[in-house]
Amino acid sequence: MGNHKSRRGRATGLLGGASLAALCAFGINANAQAQETAKPEDSTVEAVVVTGSFLRNIRQEDIASPTVSIDQAQVAKTGVLSVGDLLRYVPQNVGSMGGVQDLAKGGQDSKDTRSANLRGLGAGATLVLMNGRRVVKSDGYVNLNSLTPAIAIARVETVLDGASATYGADAVAGVFNIITDARFSGAKASAQYTYVEGSPAYQVQAMVGAQGERAHLVVAGSYTDISRLQNSERDVTNIYIPSSGAGANPGSFTLTARPRTSTGGDVVINNVNYSTLYDTYKTSANTLAVVDPNCGSAATKSVFTPSAAGPGYAIGSCAFSFQAQNPIRGASQNYLLHAEGDYLLTDNHTLFFETSINHQDSQRYGVPSYSQNHNGATPPVVPASNPYNPFGVAVYYVGRPIGSEGLAGTMYNIQRNEVNQFHNVLGAKGSLFADWRYTATFTSSRSTNIFRDHDTDMNLFQAALNGYGGANCNYRFNGPGVGAVAGQGNCYYLSPFAKDNASQNAAILHNIQTEVVTRTQRDYLIGDVVVDGTLGEIKLPGGPISAAFGVQSRREGQKITYSDLLKSGYAAFGGPSVDLDGERTINSVFGEFNFPIIEGLNVDVALRHEDYGGFKTTDPKVAINYRPVESLSFRASASTAFQAPSLESTSSGPISNNVVNITDPVQGNTTFRTVTTVGNPDLQPQTAKVHNFGATWLPVSRASLSLDWWTFKYDNQIAIENGQAVINANPTGSQVIRDQSGAAQTVLVRSYNAKSGTQTSGLDLMATYAFDWGASTFTLRDSLSYLLKYDIDTGSGVYDGVGRRNNAITSPLTAAAAPRYRNTAGVDWSMGRHQASATVRYVSGVEDDYAIAVTAKAATKVKSWTVLDLQYGVGLGEDERYRLTVGMINAFDKAPPSAKYTGYLQALADPFGRQSYVRLEARF
């Protein structure tokens, strides 16, 4: 298998759930089909509200916004195991966050999460709804894998233009609405096993529904197990990425005096006389920095690079690649439970509820220890009394505390995440008068993430260097306690020298690696009332005017608490952190009108006003849909949209810590450094102007062709500084924290409002054609997204990002890779109880501008990627109540194209290789 280097037989997975896949691939026909399959058995149930509107009596085909809808049958054709993984089939989705590593963008991801990111405008610019209602965010975006079991999904509707006039904040790039099957009756279950070489996965799920005389109840649940996949298991990620300075092991040492032996002689190690070396190359401060004497040895797998001004040995940098020990993604165990029901209180009023529960445990296997980026003003000192110190004088140490050999029993540090999410809805709906109806709901949504990691306690690290290491040594925060003697009894010396790595006392290493815990809780409390109907006798030639009015009050809360070590500033890598406890209340009023000017011509006008207390915003939207003949329709929409800054981003202290491989222009070394994002109380909302023009043509029966031109223009866009750009601009400024030796420890970055912001436009082309051939039915489908423009504001200028990776030195972290073409095409076949499909996914290549100036020409390119997915299914049993499906994602095992630093570009491709699956379904 060309994509794989080693075999491990662990598990990974991709869950089969409600798909966006067909979202674009099935086009207009999908709208009609989804509408039909979603109709409840009881024809007296009120009309369905389509996504993007509060009006109940408006047909999907009369909505002017580009909206696509698919049902669960279409989703099943993809074979994936999660809604998040489904995004790979959506050409309009660019660079989702979560679930896989993206160190180039700031670090590690230890959870099975995934965001939507329509048009590449940022994960927070796509509003995710479940049954038309907001769901609390996790890590700055709604986790698509936490909402509901895939088996419970009736359809997925996506609006591909701005919808802030309807839903408020965040609906800039569009809306992604998961709609559950609330009218299901009976029972069904499914099980799927997905084999990814070195990492299989499995999922089981079930659903039951019961209908009474006045009540209906549906309950669904699922369990998904995904096993870890390490960089060492794929050629494309098992690459050499050097880490030096504070991120190296072997590390480096600064001699504070002339080295000498216990008898006063010269110190000679590996034929290098360090005493005469000191005499020749010491600085004016009488110090000399040297690398570990074992740097470059085969045992350490490190690389020595001599200093240009040195003798060619000992003086320079020592680098080691920990890339193989990092994961592509972690292991996870995901539980989902969804229940909903309603009770007919009277003939005109119904009570309803909805509950979703998600629990996830995940484990990220990564490097055994982190860079010591928080040394304080003075790096750790190895005293002359430390018996492992070969120099005979005190030396400063810069490097990781634990090398690639890891801790006793494991070569990994295991990060653990526990995620709990609850989403509860209580509501009432019914008739008011004439054809006017109401819906009143109260939503409570909470996400809690408990993140457990390990970090080096620099106090304990220094104590161990002084001979007071070990859990049973009576050492306190203010020094050794009664009976504690350096290097005696239960007190041990720690050696930071590579020569002792293999024989190091594991008890000392475990003791200095303190568990740190970060607990993040986010809450939504939302109350809203919507009424809709027609304006009585006021009619236009096309029919009555429909209207909807509503009010909403939304309280958002966030609490973050950190372990004492992270808050103290003595953690080697994380922190210093500050607890956060904030909330805000947003009050909104909104309205919508649909004017049927004449038969076939509808104008929809929506307006929403939101008050955040500190700022207010009013957003309008006008959309026109014109159908001159049954086979041809035109649509146009114009709107403004906005996205409010998050609660944490407007605080005044540090709000997050990431890890980024940063080159220090002063010392010339490259290592993983802590990048701390600091809040900005002056942040203002980012706004956008959104336009869409499109047409749909039905040339013959069962054929459709749809074309849309769209454009988004941000103003005042919220962006985050690039850490490398900050240190390049002012290496010794206040945003770069250095220790006494001059080593860069931490880079501070801030959120800011760019002068303008991202401006992007493009074309969406969707086509379908179904025909019969004998006893068989074939459907041809294609969905293409063509990017015309993707201008990125760096804060100091704007550059054209189309066809680029957009990871240059000054590219904001919000910038996404921007391939010119994304295309999903396929053919479906059915005959009786047999079905099959083949899908080709294509993404064009981009220039690899990683870590170069935005004005520079990239020397390499991330090539295009094309994969083929295949599936066959057959109904079993007399009434086909059982179904067996087999398939392959990436059937030809196509490896992702190579990219600098990360090995591959997760926004364009995935490194999993061929994914073979078998699924068994049953209904009762």
mmCIF file of C-alpha atoms in Angstrom, residues 146-439:
data_model
loop_
_atom_site.group_PDB
_atom_site.id
_atom_site.type_symbol
_atom_site.label_atom_id
_atom_site.label_comp_id
_atom_site.label_asym_id
_atom_site.label_seq_id
_atom_site.Cartn_x
_atom_site.Cartn_y
_atom_site.Cartn_z
ATOM 1 C CA SER A 146 -21.912 16.026 18.668
ATOM 2 C CA LEU A 147 -25.442 16.793 17.502
ATOM 3 C CA THR A 148 -27.479 13.640 16.939
ATOM 4 C CA PRO A 149 -27.070 10.006 15.841
ATOM 5 C CA ALA A 150 -26.866 9.703 12.090
ATOM 6 C CA ILE A 151 -29.740 7.244 12.054
ATOM 7 C CA ALA A 152 -32.070 9.937 13.448
ATOM 8 C CA ILE A 153 -31.494 12.422 10.629
ATOM 9 C CA ALA A 154 -34.326 12.928 8.160
ATOM 10 C CA ARG A 155 -32.590 15.456 5.959
ATOM 11 C CA VAL A 156 -29.879 18.093 5.849
ATOM 12 C CA GLU A 157 -30.623 21.549 4.455
ATOM 13 C CA THR A 158 -27.953 24.082 3.653
ATOM 14 C CA VAL A 159 -28.367 27.722 2.704
ATOM 15 C CA LEU A 160 -25.368 28.911 0.705
ATOM 16 C CA ASP A 161 -25.699 32.657 1.177
ATOM 17 C CA GLY A 162 -25.956 35.024 4.131
ATOM 18 C CA ALA A 163 -28.824 34.496 6.567
ATOM 19 C CA SER A 164 -28.170 36.950 9.405
ATOM 20 C CA ALA A 165 -31.411 38.739 8.535
ATOM 21 C CA THR A 166 -33.214 35.561 9.573
ATOM 22 C CA TYR A 167 -31.048 33.927 12.219
ATOM 23 C CA GLY A 168 -28.711 36.651 13.435
ATOM 24 C CA ALA A 169 -25.005 36.379 14.219
ATOM 25 C CA ASP A 170 -22.707 33.840 12.533
ATOM 26 C CA ALA A 171 -24.909 33.157 9.492
ATOM 27 C CA VAL A 172 -22.418 34.906 7.201
ATOM 28 C CA ALA A 173 -21.354 32.198 4.759
ATOM 29 C CA GLY A 174 -24.538 30.207 5.162
ATOM 30 C CA VAL A 175 -26.563 27.905 7.377
ATOM 31 C CA PHE A 176 -26.211 24.190 7.943
ATOM 32 C CA ASN A 177 -29.420 22.721 9.408
ATOM 33 C CA ILE A 178 -29.716 19.111 10.567
ATOM 34 C CA ILE A 179 -33.364 18.051 10.715
ATOM 35 C CA THR A 180 -34.273 14.916 12.645
ATOM 36 C CA ASP A 181 -37.009 12.432 11.776
ATOM 37 C CA ALA A 182 -39.575 13.495 14.361
ATOM 38 C CA ARG A 183 -42.430 11.402 12.858
ATOM 39 C CA PHE A 184 -40.616 8.067 12.741
ATOM 40 C CA SER A 185 -42.558 5.018 13.924
ATOM 41 C CA GLY A 186 -41.247 1.504 14.341
ATOM 42 C CA ALA A 187 -37.676 0.406 14.930
ATOM 43 C CA LYS A 188 -34.466 0.234 12.932
ATOM 44 C CA ALA A 189 -30.800 -0.438 13.599
ATOM 45 C CA SER A 190 -27.495 -0.487 11.753
ATOM 46 C CA ALA A 191 -23.892 -1.517 12.292
ATOM 47 C CA GLN A 192 -20.874 -0.521 10.223
ATOM 48 C CA TYR A 193 -17.259 -1.625 10.278
ATOM 49 C CA THR A 194 -14.723 0.531 8.450
ATOM 50 C CA TYR A 195 -11.246 -0.807 7.788
ATOM 51 C CA VAL A 196 -8.463 1.719 7.427
ATOM 52 C CA GLU A 197 -5.068 0.043 7.278
ATOM 53 C CA GLY A 198 -3.578 0.253 10.738
ATOM 54 C CA SER A 199 -6.716 1.853 12.127
ATOM 55 C CA PRO A 200 -10.188 0.250 11.826
ATOM 56 C CA ALA A 201 -13.401 1.670 13.295
ATOM 57 C CA TYR A 202 -16.925 0.579 14.051
ATOM 58 C CA GLN A 203 -20.311 2.091 14.772
ATOM 59 C CA VAL A 204 -23.651 0.760 16.014
ATOM 60 C CA GLN A 205 -26.893 2.721 16.175
ATOM 61 C CA ALA A 206 -30.598 2.174 16.702
ATOM 62 C CA MET A 207 -33.850 4.126 16.628
ATOM 63 C CA VAL A 208 -37.390 3.489 17.876
ATOM 64 C CA GLY A 209 -40.556 5.529 17.473
ATOM 65 C CA ALA A 210 -44.021 5.113 18.950
ATOM 66 C CA GLN A 211 -47.283 6.843 18.034
ATOM 67 C CA GLY A 212 -50.179 7.193 20.476
ATOM 68 C CA GLU A 213 -53.562 8.834 20.128
ATOM 69 C CA ARG A 214 -52.261 12.242 21.178
ATOM 70 C CA ALA A 215 -48.514 11.722 21.650
ATOM 71 C CA HIS A 216 -45.479 10.707 19.634
ATOM 72 C CA LEU A 217 -42.024 9.739 20.926
ATOM 73 C CA VAL A 218 -38.784 8.998 19.077
ATOM 74 C CA VAL A 219 -35.523 7.824 20.690
ATOM 75 C CA ALA A 220 -32.222 7.161 18.896
ATOM 76 C CA GLY A 221 -28.723 6.292 20.049
ATOM 77 C CA SER A 222 -25.306 5.510 18.607
ATOM 78 C CA TYR A 223 -21.816 4.492 19.649
ATOM 79 C CA THR A 224 -18.754 5.128 17.489
ATOM 80 C CA ASP A 225 -15.245 3.915 18.241
ATOM 81 C CA ILE A 226 -12.325 5.510 16.413
ATOM 82 C CA SER A 227 -8.792 4.409 17.140
ATOM 83 C CA ARG A 228 -5.694 6.527 16.928
ATOM 84 C CA LEU A 229 -3.479 6.869 13.888
ATOM 85 C CA GLN A 230 0.117 8.064 14.301
ATOM 86 C CA ASN A 231 2.294 10.001 11.881
ATOM 87 C CA SER A 232 4.725 7.072 11.825
ATOM 88 C CA GLU A 233 2.067 4.978 10.077
ATOM 89 C CA ARG A 234 1.894 7.024 6.910
ATOM 90 C CA ASP A 235 4.798 7.887 4.646
ATOM 91 C CA VAL A 236 3.378 11.319 3.938
ATOM 92 C CA THR A 237 3.406 12.318 7.630
ATOM 93 C CA ASN A 238 6.452 10.362 8.818
ATOM 94 C CA ILE A 239 8.796 13.157 7.816
ATOM 95 C CA TYR A 240 11.696 15.011 9.396
ATOM 96 C CA ILE A 241 10.676 18.282 11.030
ATOM 97 C CA PRO A 242 13.573 19.538 13.148
ATOM 98 C CA SER A 243 12.986 20.948 16.601
ATOM 99 C CA SER A 244 15.926 22.689 18.228
ATOM 100 C CA GLY A 245 16.571 25.072 21.100
ATOM 101 C CA ALA A 246 14.014 24.681 23.903
ATOM 102 C CA GLY A 247 12.297 21.981 21.861
ATOM 103 C CA ALA A 248 15.294 19.690 21.446
ATOM 104 C CA ASN A 249 16.500 16.630 23.282
ATOM 105 C CA PRO A 250 19.501 16.344 23.201
ATOM 106 C CA GLY A 251 19.471 19.974 24.248
ATOM 107 C CA SER A 252 22.141 22.608 24.715
ATOM 108 C CA PHE A 253 24.079 23.995 27.675
ATOM 109 C CA THR A 254 25.564 27.368 28.532
ATOM 110 C CA LEU A 255 28.880 27.102 30.386
ATOM 111 C CA THR A 256 29.142 29.711 33.156
ATOM 112 C CA ALA A 257 32.858 29.128 33.767
ATOM 113 C CA ARG A 258 35.813 27.202 32.391
ATOM 114 C CA PRO A 259 35.044 23.458 32.521
ATOM 115 C CA ARG A 260 37.230 21.427 34.839
ATOM 116 C CA THR A 261 37.483 17.910 36.174
ATOM 117 C CA SER A 262 37.324 17.025 39.861
ATOM 118 C CA THR A 263 41.125 17.239 39.930
ATOM 119 C CA GLY A 264 41.204 20.591 38.144
ATOM 120 C CA GLY A 265 42.142 19.254 34.705
ATOM 121 C CA ASP A 266 40.619 19.937 31.300
ATOM 122 C CA VAL A 267 37.295 18.346 30.423
ATOM 123 C CA VAL A 268 37.542 16.156 27.333
ATOM 124 C CA ILE A 269 34.406 14.422 26.036
ATOM 125 C CA ASN A 270 34.278 12.456 22.782
ATOM 126 C CA ASN A 271 37.712 13.835 21.870
ATOM 127 C CA VAL A 272 36.534 17.440 22.315
ATOM 128 C CA ASN A 273 38.410 19.558 24.866
ATOM 129 C CA TYR A 274 35.660 21.762 26.275
ATOM 130 C CA SER A 275 38.068 23.684 28.480
ATOM 131 C CA THR A 276 40.150 25.002 25.592
ATOM 132 C CA LEU A 277 36.953 25.460 23.576
ATOM 133 C CA TYR A 278 35.706 27.740 26.335
ATOM 134 C CA ASP A 279 38.981 29.669 26.372
ATOM 135 C CA THR A 280 38.739 30.303 22.635
ATOM 136 C CA TYR A 281 35.043 31.030 22.107
ATOM 137 C CA LYS A 282 33.675 32.391 25.393
ATOM 138 C CA THR A 283 31.623 35.573 25.218
ATOM 139 C CA SER A 284 32.317 38.888 26.904
ATOM 140 C CA ALA A 285 30.021 37.694 29.693
ATOM 141 C CA ASN A 286 32.327 34.697 30.188
ATOM 142 C CA THR A 287 29.740 32.185 28.969
ATOM 143 C CA LEU A 288 29.703 29.716 26.098
ATOM 144 C CA ALA A 289 26.736 27.836 24.640
ATOM 145 C CA VAL A 290 27.457 24.288 23.478
ATOM 146 C CA VAL A 291 25.258 21.444 22.344
ATOM 147 C CA ASP A 292 24.914 18.201 24.259
ATOM 148 C CA PRO A 293 28.125 16.174 23.774
ATOM 149 C CA ASN A 294 26.037 13.286 22.381
ATOM 150 C CA CYS A 295 24.251 15.429 19.791
ATOM 151 C CA GLY A 296 24.505 13.848 16.368
ATOM 152 C CA SER A 297 25.006 10.315 17.631
ATOM 153 C CA ALA A 298 23.078 7.447 16.079
ATOM 154 C CA ALA A 299 21.582 6.578 19.453
ATOM 155 C CA THR A 300 19.882 9.970 19.806
ATOM 156 C CA LYS A 301 18.842 10.243 16.127
ATOM 157 C CA SER A 302 19.634 13.945 16.373
ATOM 158 C CA VAL A 303 21.306 16.240 13.873
ATOM 159 C CA PHE A 304 24.100 18.664 14.713
ATOM 160 C CA THR A 305 24.435 21.860 12.691
ATOM 161 C CA PRO A 306 27.699 23.721 13.390
ATOM 162 C CA SER A 307 27.773 27.459 13.907
ATOM 163 C CA ALA A 308 29.369 29.397 11.078
ATOM 164 C CA ALA A 309 31.618 31.186 13.575
ATOM 165 C CA GLY A 310 32.539 28.036 15.495
ATOM 166 C CA PRO A 311 35.119 25.277 15.086
ATOM 167 C CA GLY A 312 32.735 22.908 13.316
ATOM 168 C CA TYR A 313 31.871 20.893 16.388
ATOM 169 C CA ALA A 314 30.246 21.403 19.818
ATOM 170 C CA ILE A 315 29.101 24.951 19.021
ATOM 171 C CA GLY A 316 25.923 25.183 16.951
ATOM 172 C CA SER A 317 22.437 23.716 17.184
ATOM 173 C CA CYS A 318 21.075 20.267 17.921
ATOM 174 C CA ALA A 319 17.816 19.219 16.306
ATOM 175 C CA PHE A 320 15.549 16.216 16.564
ATOM 176 C CA SER A 321 12.267 15.373 14.837
ATOM 177 C CA PHE A 322 9.433 14.261 17.096
ATOM 178 C CA GLN A 323 7.046 14.135 14.128
ATOM 179 C CA ALA A 324 6.754 10.344 14.131
ATOM 180 C CA GLN A 325 5.480 10.411 17.716
ATOM 181 C CA ASN A 326 2.685 12.857 16.972
ATOM 182 C CA PRO A 327 -0.733 11.632 15.825
ATOM 183 C CA ILE A 328 -2.652 12.192 12.651
ATOM 184 C CA ARG A 329 -5.670 12.017 14.904
ATOM 185 C CA GLY A 330 -6.433 10.653 18.328
ATOM 186 C CA ALA A 331 -8.572 7.789 19.514
ATOM 187 C CA SER A 332 -12.148 8.496 20.575
ATOM 188 C CA GLN A 333 -15.262 6.830 21.889
ATOM 189 C CA ASN A 334 -18.378 8.790 21.030
ATOM 190 C CA TYR A 335 -21.858 8.263 22.528
ATOM 191 C CA LEU A 336 -24.925 10.050 21.163
ATOM 192 C CA LEU A 337 -28.506 9.948 22.401
ATOM 193 C CA HIS A 338 -31.430 11.860 20.920
ATOM 194 C CA ALA A 339 -35.053 11.918 22.034
ATOM 195 C CA GLU A 340 -37.958 14.052 20.901
ATOM 196 C CA GLY A 341 -41.680 13.970 21.187
ATOM 197 C CA ASP A 342 -44.897 15.937 21.157
ATOM 198 C CA TYR A 343 -48.256 15.899 22.885
ATOM 199 C CA LEU A 344 -51.465 17.220 21.344
ATOM 200 C CA LEU A 345 -52.773 19.337 24.215
ATOM 201 C CA THR A 346 -55.882 20.465 22.322
ATOM 202 C CA ASP A 347 -56.884 20.358 18.691
ATOM 203 C CA ASN A 348 -55.015 23.629 18.133
ATOM 204 C CA HIS A 349 -52.074 23.468 20.516
ATOM 205 C CA THR A 350 -49.159 21.052 20.827
ATOM 206 C CA LEU A 351 -46.403 20.742 23.398
ATOM 207 C CA PHE A 352 -43.059 19.346 22.248
ATOM 208 C CA PHE A 353 -39.607 18.593 23.580
ATOM 209 C CA GLU A 354 -36.197 17.629 22.255
ATOM 210 C CA THR A 355 -33.117 16.311 24.073
ATOM 211 C CA SER A 356 -29.685 15.471 22.708
ATOM 212 C CA ILE A 357 -26.810 14.145 24.798
ATOM 213 C CA ASN A 358 -23.236 13.643 23.641
ATOM 214 C CA HIS A 359 -20.418 12.109 25.655
ATOM 215 C CA GLN A 360 -16.983 11.638 24.170
ATOM 216 C CA ASP A 361 -13.740 10.316 25.606
ATOM 217 C CA SER A 362 -10.660 10.839 23.499
ATOM 218 C CA GLN A 363 -6.965 10.185 23.791
ATOM 219 C CA ARG A 364 -4.166 11.885 21.894
ATOM 220 C CA TYR A 365 -0.846 10.045 21.841
ATOM 221 C CA GLY A 366 1.908 12.586 21.266
ATOM 222 C CA VAL A 367 5.480 13.553 22.073
ATOM 223 C CA PRO A 368 6.601 12.429 25.559
ATOM 224 C CA SER A 369 7.268 15.977 26.753
ATOM 225 C CA TYR A 370 6.953 19.517 25.476
ATOM 226 C CA SER A 371 9.404 22.300 24.856
ATOM 227 C CA GLN A 372 10.453 24.213 27.948
ATOM 228 C CA ASN A 373 9.369 27.591 26.685
ATOM 229 C CA HIS A 374 8.683 29.146 30.084
ATOM 230 C CA ASN A 375 12.057 29.059 31.760
ATOM 231 C CA GLY A 376 11.560 32.359 33.499
ATOM 232 C CA ALA A 377 14.276 35.004 33.435
ATOM 233 C CA THR A 378 16.966 32.349 34.007
ATOM 234 C CA PRO A 379 17.076 28.910 32.340
ATOM 235 C CA PRO A 380 17.308 25.827 34.573
ATOM 236 C CA VAL A 381 20.727 25.440 36.179
ATOM 237 C CA VAL A 382 22.577 22.131 36.365
ATOM 238 C CA PRO A 383 24.865 22.675 39.370
ATOM 239 C CA ALA A 384 28.444 21.475 39.436
ATOM 240 C CA SER A 385 27.402 19.181 42.283
ATOM 241 C CA ASN A 386 25.091 17.203 39.991
ATOM 242 C CA PRO A 387 27.061 13.969 39.468
ATOM 243 C CA TYR A 388 25.797 13.668 35.889
ATOM 244 C CA ASN A 389 27.241 17.083 34.930
ATOM 245 C CA PRO A 390 30.459 16.306 33.007
ATOM 246 C CA PHE A 391 31.612 19.937 32.835
ATOM 247 C CA GLY A 392 32.415 20.396 36.521
ATOM 248 C CA VAL A 393 30.843 23.869 36.552
ATOM 249 C CA ALA A 394 27.283 25.125 36.697
ATOM 250 C CA VAL A 395 25.577 25.167 33.296
ATOM 251 C CA TYR A 396 22.246 26.471 32.030
ATOM 252 C CA TYR A 397 20.057 23.920 30.236
ATOM 253 C CA VAL A 398 17.813 24.616 27.241
ATOM 254 C CA GLY A 399 15.775 21.723 25.843
ATOM 255 C CA ARG A 400 12.985 19.236 26.482
ATOM 256 C CA PRO A 401 13.077 17.323 29.760
ATOM 257 C CA ILE A 402 12.318 13.972 28.097
ATOM 258 C CA GLY A 403 13.700 12.741 24.797
ATOM 259 C CA SER A 404 12.341 10.325 22.229
ATOM 260 C CA GLU A 405 12.875 7.387 24.586
ATOM 261 C CA GLY A 406 9.827 8.590 26.505
ATOM 262 C CA LEU A 407 8.751 7.476 29.931
ATOM 263 C CA ALA A 408 9.094 3.960 31.264
ATOM 264 C CA GLY A 409 6.508 1.800 29.516
ATOM 265 C CA THR A 410 5.481 4.275 26.836
ATOM 266 C CA MET A 411 7.097 6.615 24.355
ATOM 267 C CA TYR A 412 4.031 8.879 24.365
ATOM 268 C CA ASN A 413 2.400 11.516 26.495
ATOM 269 C CA ILE A 414 -1.342 10.879 26.451
ATOM 270 C CA GLN A 415 -3.685 13.848 26.446
ATOM 271 C CA ARG A 416 -7.229 13.019 27.512
ATOM 272 C CA ASN A 417 -10.406 14.872 26.681
ATOM 273 C CA GLU A 418 -13.832 14.372 28.159
ATOM 274 C CA VAL A 419 -16.611 16.171 26.324
ATOM 275 C CA ASN A 420 -20.188 16.347 27.567
ATOM 276 C CA GLN A 421 -22.850 18.196 25.621
ATOM 277 C CA PHE A 422 -26.535 18.626 26.440
ATOM 278 C CA HIS A 423 -29.111 20.258 24.188
ATOM 279 C CA ASN A 424 -32.665 20.585 25.521
ATOM 280 C CA VAL A 425 -35.691 22.221 23.923
ATOM 281 C CA LEU A 426 -39.162 22.771 25.381
ATOM 282 C CA GLY A 427 -41.844 24.398 23.300
ATOM 283 C CA ALA A 428 -45.410 24.924 22.270
ATOM 284 C CA LYS A 429 -46.950 25.543 18.871
ATOM 285 C CA GLY A 430 -50.395 25.986 17.510
ATOM 286 C CA SER A 431 -53.009 28.181 15.874
ATOM 287 C CA LEU A 432 -53.857 31.736 16.878
ATOM 288 C CA PHE A 433 -56.553 32.975 14.503
ATOM 289 C CA ALA A 434 -57.343 32.574 10.828
ATOM 290 C CA ASP A 435 -54.178 31.048 9.325
ATOM 291 C CA TRP A 436 -51.822 32.609 11.853
ATOM 292 C CA ARG A 437 -49.703 30.220 13.907
ATOM 293 C CA TYR A 438 -47.185 30.522 16.668
ATOM 294 C CA THR A 439 -44.119 28.658 17.918
#
